[in-house]
Short mmCIF file of C-alpha atoms in Angstrom, two decimals:
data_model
loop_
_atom_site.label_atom_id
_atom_site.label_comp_id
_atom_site.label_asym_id
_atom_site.label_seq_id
_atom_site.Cartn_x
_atom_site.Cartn_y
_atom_site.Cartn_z
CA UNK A 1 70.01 15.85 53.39
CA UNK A 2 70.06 12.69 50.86
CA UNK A 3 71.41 13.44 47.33
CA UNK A 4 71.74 11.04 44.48
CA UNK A 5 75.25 11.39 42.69
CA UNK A 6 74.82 10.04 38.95
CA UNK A 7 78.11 9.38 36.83
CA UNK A 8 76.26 9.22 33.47
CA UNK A 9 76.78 6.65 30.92
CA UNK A 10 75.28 4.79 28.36
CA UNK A 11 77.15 1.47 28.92
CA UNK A 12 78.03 1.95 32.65
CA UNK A 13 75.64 4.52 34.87
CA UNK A 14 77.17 4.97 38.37
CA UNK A 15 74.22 5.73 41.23
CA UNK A 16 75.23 6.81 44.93
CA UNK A 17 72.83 7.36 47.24
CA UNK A 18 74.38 9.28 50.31
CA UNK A 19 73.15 11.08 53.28
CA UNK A 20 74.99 13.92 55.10
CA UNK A 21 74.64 14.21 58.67
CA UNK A 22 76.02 16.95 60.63
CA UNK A 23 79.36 18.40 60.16
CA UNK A 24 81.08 16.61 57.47
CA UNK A 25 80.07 12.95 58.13
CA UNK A 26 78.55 11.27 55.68
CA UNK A 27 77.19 7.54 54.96
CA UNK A 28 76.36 5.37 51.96
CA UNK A 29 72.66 4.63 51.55
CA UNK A 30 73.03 2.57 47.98
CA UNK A 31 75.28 2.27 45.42
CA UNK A 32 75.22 0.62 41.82
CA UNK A 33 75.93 0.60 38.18
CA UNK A 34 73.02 0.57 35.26
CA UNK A 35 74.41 -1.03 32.10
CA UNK A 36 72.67 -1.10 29.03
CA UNK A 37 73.49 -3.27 25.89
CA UNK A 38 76.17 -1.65 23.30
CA UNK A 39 73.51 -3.01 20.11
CA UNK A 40 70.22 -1.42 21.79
CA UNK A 41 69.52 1.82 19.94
CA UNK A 42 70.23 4.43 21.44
CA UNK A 43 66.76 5.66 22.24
CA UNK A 44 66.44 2.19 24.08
CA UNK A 45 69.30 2.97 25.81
CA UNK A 46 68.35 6.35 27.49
CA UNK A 47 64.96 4.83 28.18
CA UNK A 48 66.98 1.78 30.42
CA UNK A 49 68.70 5.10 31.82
CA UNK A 50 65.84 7.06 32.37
CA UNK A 51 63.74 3.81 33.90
CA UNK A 52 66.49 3.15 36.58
CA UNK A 53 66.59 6.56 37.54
CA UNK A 54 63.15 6.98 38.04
CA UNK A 55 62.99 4.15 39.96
CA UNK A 56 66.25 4.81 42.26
CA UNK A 57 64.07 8.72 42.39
CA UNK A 58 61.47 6.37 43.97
CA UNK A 59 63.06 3.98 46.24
CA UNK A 60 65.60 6.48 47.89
CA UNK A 61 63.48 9.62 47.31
CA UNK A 62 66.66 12.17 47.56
CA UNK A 63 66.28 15.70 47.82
CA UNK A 64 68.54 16.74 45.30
CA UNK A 65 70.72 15.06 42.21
CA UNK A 66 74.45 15.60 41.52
CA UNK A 67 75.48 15.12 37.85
CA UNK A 68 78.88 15.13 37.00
CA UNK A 69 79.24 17.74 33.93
CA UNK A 70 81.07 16.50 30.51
CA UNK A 71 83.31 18.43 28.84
CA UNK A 72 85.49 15.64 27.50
CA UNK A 73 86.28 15.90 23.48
CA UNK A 74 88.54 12.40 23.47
CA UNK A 75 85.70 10.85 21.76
CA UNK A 76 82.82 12.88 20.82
CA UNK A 77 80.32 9.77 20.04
CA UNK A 78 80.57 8.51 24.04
CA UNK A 79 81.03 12.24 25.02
CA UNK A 80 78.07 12.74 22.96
CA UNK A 81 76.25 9.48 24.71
CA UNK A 82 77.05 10.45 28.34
CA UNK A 83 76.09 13.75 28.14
CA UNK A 84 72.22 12.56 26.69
CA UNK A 85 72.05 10.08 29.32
CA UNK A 86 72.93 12.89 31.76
CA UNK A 87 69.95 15.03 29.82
CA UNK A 88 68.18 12.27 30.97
CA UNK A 89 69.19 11.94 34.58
CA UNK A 90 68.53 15.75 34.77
CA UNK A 91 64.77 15.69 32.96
CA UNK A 92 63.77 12.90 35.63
CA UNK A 93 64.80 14.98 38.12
CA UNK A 94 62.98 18.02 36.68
CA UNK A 95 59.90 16.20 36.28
CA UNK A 96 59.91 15.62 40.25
CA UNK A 97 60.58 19.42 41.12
CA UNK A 98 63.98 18.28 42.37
CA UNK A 99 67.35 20.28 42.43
CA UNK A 100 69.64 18.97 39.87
CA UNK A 101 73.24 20.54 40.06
CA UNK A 102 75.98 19.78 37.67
CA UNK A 103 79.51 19.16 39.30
CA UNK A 104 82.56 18.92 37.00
CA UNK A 105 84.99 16.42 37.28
CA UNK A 106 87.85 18.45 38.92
CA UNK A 107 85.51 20.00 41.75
CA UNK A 108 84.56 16.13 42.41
CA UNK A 109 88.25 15.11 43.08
CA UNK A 110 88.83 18.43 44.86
CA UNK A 111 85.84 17.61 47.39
CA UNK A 112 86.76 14.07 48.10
CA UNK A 113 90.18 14.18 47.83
CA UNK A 114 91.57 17.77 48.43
CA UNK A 115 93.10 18.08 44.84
CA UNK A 116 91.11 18.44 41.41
CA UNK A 117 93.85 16.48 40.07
CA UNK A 118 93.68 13.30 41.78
CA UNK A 119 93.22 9.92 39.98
CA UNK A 120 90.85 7.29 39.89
CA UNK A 121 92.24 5.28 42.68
CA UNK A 122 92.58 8.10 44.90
CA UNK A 123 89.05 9.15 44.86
CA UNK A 124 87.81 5.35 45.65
CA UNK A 125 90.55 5.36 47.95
CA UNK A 126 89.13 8.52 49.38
CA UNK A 127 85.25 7.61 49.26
CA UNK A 128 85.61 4.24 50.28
CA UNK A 129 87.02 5.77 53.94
CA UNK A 130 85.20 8.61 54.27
CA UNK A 131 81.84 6.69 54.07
CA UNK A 132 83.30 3.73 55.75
CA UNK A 133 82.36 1.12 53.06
CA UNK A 134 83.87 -2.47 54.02
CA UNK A 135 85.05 -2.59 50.85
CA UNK A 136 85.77 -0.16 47.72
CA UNK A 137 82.88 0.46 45.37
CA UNK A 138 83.49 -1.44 42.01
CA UNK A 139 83.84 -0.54 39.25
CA UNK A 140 84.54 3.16 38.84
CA UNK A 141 81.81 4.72 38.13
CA UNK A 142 80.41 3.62 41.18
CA UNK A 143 82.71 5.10 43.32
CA UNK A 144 82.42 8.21 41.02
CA UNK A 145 78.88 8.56 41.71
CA UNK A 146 79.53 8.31 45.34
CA UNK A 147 82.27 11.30 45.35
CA UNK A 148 79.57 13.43 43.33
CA UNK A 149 77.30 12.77 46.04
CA UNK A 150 79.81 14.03 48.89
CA UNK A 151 80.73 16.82 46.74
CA UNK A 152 77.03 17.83 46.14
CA UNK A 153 76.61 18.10 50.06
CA UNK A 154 79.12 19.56 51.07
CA UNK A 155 79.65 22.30 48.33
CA UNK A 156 76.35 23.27 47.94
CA UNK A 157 75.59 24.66 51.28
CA UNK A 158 78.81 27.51 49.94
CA UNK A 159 77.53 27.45 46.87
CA UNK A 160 73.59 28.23 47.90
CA UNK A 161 75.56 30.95 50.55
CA UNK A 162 77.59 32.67 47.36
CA UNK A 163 74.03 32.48 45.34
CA UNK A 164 72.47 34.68 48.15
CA UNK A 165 75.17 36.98 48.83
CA UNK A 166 75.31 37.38 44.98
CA UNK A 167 71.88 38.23 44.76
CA UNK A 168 71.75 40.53 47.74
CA UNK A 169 74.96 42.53 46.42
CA UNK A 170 73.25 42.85 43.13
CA UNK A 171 69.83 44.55 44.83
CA UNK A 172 71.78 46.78 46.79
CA UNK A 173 73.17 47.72 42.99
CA UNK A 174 70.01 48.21 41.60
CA UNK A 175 68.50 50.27 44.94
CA UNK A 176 71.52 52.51 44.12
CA UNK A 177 71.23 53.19 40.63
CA UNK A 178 67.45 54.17 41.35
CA UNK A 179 68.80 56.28 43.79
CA UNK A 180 71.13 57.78 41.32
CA UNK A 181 68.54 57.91 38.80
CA UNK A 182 66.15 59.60 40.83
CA UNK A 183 68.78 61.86 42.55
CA UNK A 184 69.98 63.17 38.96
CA UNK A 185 66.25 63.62 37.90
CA UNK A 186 65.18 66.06 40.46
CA UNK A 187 68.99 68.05 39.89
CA UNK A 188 67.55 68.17 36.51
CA UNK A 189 63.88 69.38 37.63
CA UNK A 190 65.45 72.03 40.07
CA UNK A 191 68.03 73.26 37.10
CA UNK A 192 64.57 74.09 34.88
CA UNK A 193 63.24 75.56 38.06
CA UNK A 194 66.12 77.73 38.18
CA UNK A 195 65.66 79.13 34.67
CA UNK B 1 53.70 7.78 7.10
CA UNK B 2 53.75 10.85 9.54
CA UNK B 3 57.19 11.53 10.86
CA UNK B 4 57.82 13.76 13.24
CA UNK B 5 61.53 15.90 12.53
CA UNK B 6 63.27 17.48 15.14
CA UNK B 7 66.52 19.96 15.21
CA UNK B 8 67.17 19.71 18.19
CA UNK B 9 68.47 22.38 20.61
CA UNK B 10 67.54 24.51 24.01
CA UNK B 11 67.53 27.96 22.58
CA UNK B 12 65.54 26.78 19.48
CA UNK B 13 64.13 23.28 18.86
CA UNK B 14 62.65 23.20 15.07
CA UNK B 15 59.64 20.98 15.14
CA UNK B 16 58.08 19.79 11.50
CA UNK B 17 55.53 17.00 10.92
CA UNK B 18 55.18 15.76 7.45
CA UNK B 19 53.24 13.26 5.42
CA UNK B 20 54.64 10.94 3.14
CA UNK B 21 51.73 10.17 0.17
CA UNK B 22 52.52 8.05 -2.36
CA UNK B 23 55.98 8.57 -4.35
CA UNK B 24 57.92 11.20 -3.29
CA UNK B 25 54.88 13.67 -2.85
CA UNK B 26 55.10 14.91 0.98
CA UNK B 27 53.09 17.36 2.71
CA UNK B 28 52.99 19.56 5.77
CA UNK B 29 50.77 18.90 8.76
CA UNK B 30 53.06 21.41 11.12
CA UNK B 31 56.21 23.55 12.05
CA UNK B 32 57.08 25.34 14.47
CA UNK B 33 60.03 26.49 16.98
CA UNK B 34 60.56 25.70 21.06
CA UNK B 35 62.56 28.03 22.69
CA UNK B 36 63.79 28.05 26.25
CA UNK B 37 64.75 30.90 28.33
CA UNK B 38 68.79 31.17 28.33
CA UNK B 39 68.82 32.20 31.94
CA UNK B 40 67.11 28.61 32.61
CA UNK B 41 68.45 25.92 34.51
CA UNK B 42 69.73 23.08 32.45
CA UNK B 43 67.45 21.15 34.06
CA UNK B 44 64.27 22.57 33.31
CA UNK B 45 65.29 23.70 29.83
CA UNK B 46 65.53 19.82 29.32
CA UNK B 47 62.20 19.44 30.88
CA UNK B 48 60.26 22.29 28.45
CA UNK B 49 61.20 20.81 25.53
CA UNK B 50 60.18 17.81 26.65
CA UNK B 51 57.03 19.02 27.54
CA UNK B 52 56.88 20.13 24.24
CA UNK B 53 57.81 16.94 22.19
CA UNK B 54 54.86 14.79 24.25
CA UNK B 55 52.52 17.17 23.63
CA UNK B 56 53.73 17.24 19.90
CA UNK B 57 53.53 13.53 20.16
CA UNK B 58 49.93 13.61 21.42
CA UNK B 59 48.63 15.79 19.11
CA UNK B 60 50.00 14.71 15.39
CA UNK B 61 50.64 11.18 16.46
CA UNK B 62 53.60 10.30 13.94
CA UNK B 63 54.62 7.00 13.46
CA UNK B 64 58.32 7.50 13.33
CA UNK B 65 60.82 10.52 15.03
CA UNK B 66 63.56 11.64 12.86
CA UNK B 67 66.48 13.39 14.92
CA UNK B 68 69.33 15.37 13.62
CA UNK B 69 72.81 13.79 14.40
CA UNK B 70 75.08 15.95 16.54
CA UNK B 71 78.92 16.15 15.37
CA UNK B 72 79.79 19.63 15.62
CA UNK B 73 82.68 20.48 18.08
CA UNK B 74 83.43 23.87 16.87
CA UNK B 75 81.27 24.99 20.67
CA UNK B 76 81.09 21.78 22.99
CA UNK B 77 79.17 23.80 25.56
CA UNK B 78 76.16 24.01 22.60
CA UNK B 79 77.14 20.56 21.50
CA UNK B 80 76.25 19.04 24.65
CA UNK B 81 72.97 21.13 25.58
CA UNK B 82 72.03 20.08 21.84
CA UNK B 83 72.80 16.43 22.18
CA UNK B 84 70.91 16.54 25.57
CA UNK B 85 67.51 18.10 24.06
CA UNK B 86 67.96 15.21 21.12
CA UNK B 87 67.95 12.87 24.22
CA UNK B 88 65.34 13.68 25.68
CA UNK B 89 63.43 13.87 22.03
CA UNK B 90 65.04 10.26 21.38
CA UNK B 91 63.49 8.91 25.14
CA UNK B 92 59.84 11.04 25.10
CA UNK B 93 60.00 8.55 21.35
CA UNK B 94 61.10 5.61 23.00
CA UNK B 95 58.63 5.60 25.72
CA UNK B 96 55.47 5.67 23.42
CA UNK B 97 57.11 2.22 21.32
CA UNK B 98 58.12 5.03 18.39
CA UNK B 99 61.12 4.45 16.29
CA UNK B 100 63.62 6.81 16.37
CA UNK B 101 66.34 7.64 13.68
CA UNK B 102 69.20 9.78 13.90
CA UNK B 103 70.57 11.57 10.62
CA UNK B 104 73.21 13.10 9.73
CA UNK B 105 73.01 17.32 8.51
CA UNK B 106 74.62 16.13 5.52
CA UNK B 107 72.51 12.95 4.53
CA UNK B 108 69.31 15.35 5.34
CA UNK B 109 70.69 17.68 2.73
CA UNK B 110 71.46 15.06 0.46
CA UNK B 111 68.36 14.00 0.34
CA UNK B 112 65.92 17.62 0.18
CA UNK B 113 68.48 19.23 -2.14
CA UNK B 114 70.84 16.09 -3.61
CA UNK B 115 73.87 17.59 -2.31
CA UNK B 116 75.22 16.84 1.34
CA UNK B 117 77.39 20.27 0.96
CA UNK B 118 74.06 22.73 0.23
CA UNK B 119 73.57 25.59 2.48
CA UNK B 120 71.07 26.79 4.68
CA UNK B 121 69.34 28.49 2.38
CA UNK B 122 69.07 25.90 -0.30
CA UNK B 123 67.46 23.48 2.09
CA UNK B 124 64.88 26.23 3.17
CA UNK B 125 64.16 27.03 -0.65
CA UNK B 126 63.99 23.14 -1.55
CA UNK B 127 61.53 22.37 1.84
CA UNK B 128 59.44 25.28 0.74
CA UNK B 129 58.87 24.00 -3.04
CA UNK B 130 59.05 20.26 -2.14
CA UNK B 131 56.13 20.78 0.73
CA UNK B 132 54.17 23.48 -1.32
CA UNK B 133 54.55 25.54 1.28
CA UNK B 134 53.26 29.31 0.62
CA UNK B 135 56.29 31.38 2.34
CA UNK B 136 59.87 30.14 3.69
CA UNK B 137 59.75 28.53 7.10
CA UNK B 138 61.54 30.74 9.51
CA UNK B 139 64.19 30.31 11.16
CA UNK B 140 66.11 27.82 9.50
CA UNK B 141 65.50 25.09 12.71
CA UNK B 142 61.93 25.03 11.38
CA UNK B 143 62.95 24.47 7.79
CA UNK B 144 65.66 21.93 9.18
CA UNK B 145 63.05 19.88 11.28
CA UNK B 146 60.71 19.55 8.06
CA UNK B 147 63.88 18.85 5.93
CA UNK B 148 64.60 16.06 8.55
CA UNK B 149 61.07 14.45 8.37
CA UNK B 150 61.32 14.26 4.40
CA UNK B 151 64.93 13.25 4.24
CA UNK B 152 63.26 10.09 7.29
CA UNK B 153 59.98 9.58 4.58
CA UNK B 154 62.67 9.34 1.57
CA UNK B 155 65.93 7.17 3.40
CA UNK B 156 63.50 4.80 5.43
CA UNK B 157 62.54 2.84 3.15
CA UNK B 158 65.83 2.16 1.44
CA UNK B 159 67.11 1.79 4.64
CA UNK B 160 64.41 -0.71 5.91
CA UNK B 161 65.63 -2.66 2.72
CA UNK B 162 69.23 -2.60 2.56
CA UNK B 163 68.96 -4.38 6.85
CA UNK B 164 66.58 -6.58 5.59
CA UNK B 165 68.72 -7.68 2.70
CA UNK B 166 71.69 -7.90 5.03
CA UNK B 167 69.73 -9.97 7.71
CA UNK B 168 69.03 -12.25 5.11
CA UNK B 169 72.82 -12.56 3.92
CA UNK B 170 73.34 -13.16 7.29
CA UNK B 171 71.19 -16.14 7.69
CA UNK B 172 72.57 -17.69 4.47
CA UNK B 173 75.96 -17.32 5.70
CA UNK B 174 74.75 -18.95 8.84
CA UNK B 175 73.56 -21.84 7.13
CA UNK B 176 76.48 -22.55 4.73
CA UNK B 177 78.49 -22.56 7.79
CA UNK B 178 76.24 -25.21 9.68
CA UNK B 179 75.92 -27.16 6.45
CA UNK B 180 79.84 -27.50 6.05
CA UNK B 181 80.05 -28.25 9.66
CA UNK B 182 77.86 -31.18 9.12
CA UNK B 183 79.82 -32.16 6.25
CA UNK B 184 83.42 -32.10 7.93
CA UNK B 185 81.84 -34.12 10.66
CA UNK B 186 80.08 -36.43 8.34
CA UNK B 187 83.76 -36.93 6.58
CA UNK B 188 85.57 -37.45 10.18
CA UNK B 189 83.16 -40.28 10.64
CA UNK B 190 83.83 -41.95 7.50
CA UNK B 191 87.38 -42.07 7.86
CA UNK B 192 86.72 -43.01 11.57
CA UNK B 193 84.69 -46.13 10.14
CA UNK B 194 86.78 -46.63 7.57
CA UNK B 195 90.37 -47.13 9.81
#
């Protein structure tokens, strides 16, 4: 499976391309950042975004893109910013029929590094061994976009498992409330047949 | 001018096109509200109302897209999943060569009811009387978008202005400083001659 991890940005968009094999390994296909310039508009700006998506969509053609989720209120203009460039990331995947799943940051750090509180440095640290890079990714967001990609394989196969089990436990509800239902309709039928 | 206005959001994205005539007479070519289904991914929420927008786009061809700014951080969960649908708006505008413009709720109020403090309401009442309109647009996104498009027809050009004047203070500024800079090196040379 080949996912494309995308730490969204306006002036800095990290891209990882990786591809999990069996078991936990996992290996770097491509990684990079997207800049665009701080005086484009910002329509200009998600269309650079949107462009270098679609074209990373058609050059690695992944199966499924991890987003990482913003919930940061520090500064609600580049909160703001990220999270439309994320919009973005997510309608280009849409477009192609492809899975998009948003990952916060905490369940990032957890994959990679075992505690949703690590910092920066730990989770480069941490992706730069696990998918046996010479060197670390630079600058953050690369690695970032990386660790979203790890995460993405190797919580989603638990994550698709919970979905079904979900599901299945809530038919089994349903097929027993109609049995309930129907159960407590003919006690009603046989009470006015008693009369 | 036809401008396209859009409130944007996932449960309900107000659409209005208006024309600007001459003055401030404006009139409405269309409204109407996008929803999305709640239980919807993300993902393809982003990708109906972009559907939506280009075909919008297609049909009333506006020359201009005015977007209402996102501030609010009383729910950041709606924040974001309205700032994404405004990106999306803002790139589907940006792909076709269409400016964009983002304004604020309180300079659209401003400018359909001359305070940037009225209500709901107001703006509906003032939209309805300003565009002739026969009943009150319902819900208040469709008022909003058609408020937004006005506010765009009304601001623009003052807008278009006020950079243009600046660009050209600019340019003088730049020249003064060149011209000066000529003169201090004209003056070093003198006294170089002069020694």
């Amino acid at each position: 499976m080949r996912v494309l991890g995308v730490d969204p940005g306006l002036t800095r968009c990290g891209l990882g391309v990786v591809d999990g094999g069996t078991g936990r390994t996992v290996s770097c296909v491509a990684v990079d950042v997207v800049r665009t310039p701080v005086d484009a508009s910002l329509a200009n700006r998600l269309l650079q975004v949107s462009e270098a998506i679609e074209e990373w969509l058609d050059r690695y053609r992944p199966e499924a893109v991890a987003v990482e989720r913003v919930f940061s209120q520090h500064n609600v203009r580049t909160a703001m910013g990220t999270a439309q460039a994320g919009g973005v990331v997510a309608l280009a995947a849409a477009r192609r029929g492809l899975p998009v799943v948003f990952h916060t940051p905490s369940e990032v750090k957890a994959a990679v590094t075992g505690s949703g509180r690590a910092d920066k440095a730990q989770v480069t640290s941490m992706v730069t061994r696990l998918l046996n890079l010479p060197h670390a990714p630079h600058p953050a967001d690369a690695a970032d976009a990386l660790a979203l990609a790890i995460c993405h394989l190797w919580r989603e196969p638990m994550r698709a498992r919970l979905a079904e089990a979900e599901a299945r436990a809530a038919e089994l509800a349903r097929t027993h409330r109609a049995r309930l239902a129907a159960a407590a309709k003919a006690a009603a039928k046989m009470k006015g047949a008693a009369r």
